[in-house]
């Protein structure tokens, strides 16, 4: 098609759009310009039926299945709307999508925050609260020896497992108490201590009271002798309210004679020397001279006791004719 025919066809198309010519006129003109056979146009139903009968009119097939008619810049080329669909824009659809996109990052941030909080809570539980809970529910024991070694393993007498020295009166958190070794925590250190050198709070307070002053604590430094004192205070009276009245007061360690005395009296071939002491009731003024021996595992064994004179110090203890005699 040459340029003139194309322009003319565009003008006729515009007339069709403006309603100034009929579809039939436009089709005829288009066929004329394109040199195509003109199809029959009839609004009669009978004509349509006749055309559709076998052997009736059958329009020839066009070689061109679609004709593109370009529009000039001056033409109004707005396309007709689809039936049943609105050509108006629907801004709320885009608004909803935009709002959804705005919500998505905040949702991701919220989920990430919750995950971080959950992770932090879990770590806090395992690394702080769980241990704190375990510490809070574990019993407390107190060191009753002058000093005890905290060790990383249950082996005594070596240096490679030494953790720290724990002094008399130090409180320990005991995770597991066993007859030989106890798993404990001292300050921020964990390890094992020999169970025979620690006492529960009640027994320690009673022992600390029996060791009447600082001099006595320094003089009676052997742990098995301290346990002998504790054993006797529990033995001398069943009244727990009266037990704190009984105290041992000694002279300095180097002073002789003293209110304490060491010798093998009960068994001359014993592994340990026997322990004699004078204990006084601070309320009644009563004084008792007491003798203990020890088994090979250092367990104290009560031997005898008898009244002692006021302000006496022990110079000797002997066994004679089935009796024990204290000399002052």
Coordinates of N, CA and C in Angstrom, one line a residue, residues 128-140 172-176 184-186:
X128 N 24.4 -18.7 83.3 CA 24.3 -17.9 84.5 C 23.2 -18.4 85.4
X129 N 22.0 -18.4 84.9 CA 20.9 -18.7 85.8 C 20.9 -20.1 86.2
X130 N 21.3 -21.1 85.4 CA 21.3 -22.5 85.8 C 22.3 -22.7 86.9
X131 N 23.5 -22.1 86.7 CA 24.6 -22.2 87.7 C 24.1 -21.5 89.0
X132 N 23.5 -20.3 88.9 CA 23.1 -19.6 90.0 C 22.0 -20.4 90.8
X133 N 21.1 -21.0 90.0 CA 20.1 -21.8 90.6 C 20.7 -23.0 91.3
X134 N 21.7 -23.6 90.7 CA 22.4 -24.8 91.3 C 23.1 -24.3 92.6
X135 N 23.7 -23.2 92.5 CA 24.4 -22.7 93.7 C 23.5 -22.4 94.9
X136 N 22.3 -21.8 94.5 CA 21.3 -21.4 95.5 C 20.8 -22.6 96.2
X137 N 20.6 -23.7 95.5 CA 19.9 -24.9 96.1 C 20.9 -25.8 96.8
X138 N 22.2 -25.6 96.6 CA 23.3 -26.5 97.1 C 23.6 -26.1 98.6
X139 N 23.9 -27.1 99.4 CA 24.2 -26.8 100.9 C 25.5 -26.1 101.0
X140 N 25.6 -25.4 102.1 CA 26.9 -24.7 102.5 C 27.6 -25.5 103.6
X172 N 31.9 -22.9 101.7 CA 32.0 -23.6 100.5 C 30.6 -24.0 100.0
X173 N 30.3 -23.9 98.7 CA 29.1 -24.4 98.1 C 29.4 -25.8 97.7
X174 N 28.6 -26.8 98.3 CA 28.9 -28.2 98.1 C 27.9 -28.8 97.1
X175 N 28.4 -29.1 95.9 CA 27.5 -29.8 94.9 C 27.3 -31.2 95.2
X176 N 28.3 -31.9 95.7 CA 28.2 -33.3 96.0 C 29.1 -33.7 97.2
X184 N 33.1 -29.0 95.3 CA 32.7 -27.8 96.0 C 33.0 -26.6 95.0
X185 N 32.5 -25.4 95.5 CA 32.9 -24.2 94.8 C 33.3 -23.2 95.9
X186 N 34.5 -22.6 95.7 CA 35.0 -21.6 96.6 C 35.2 -20.3 95.9

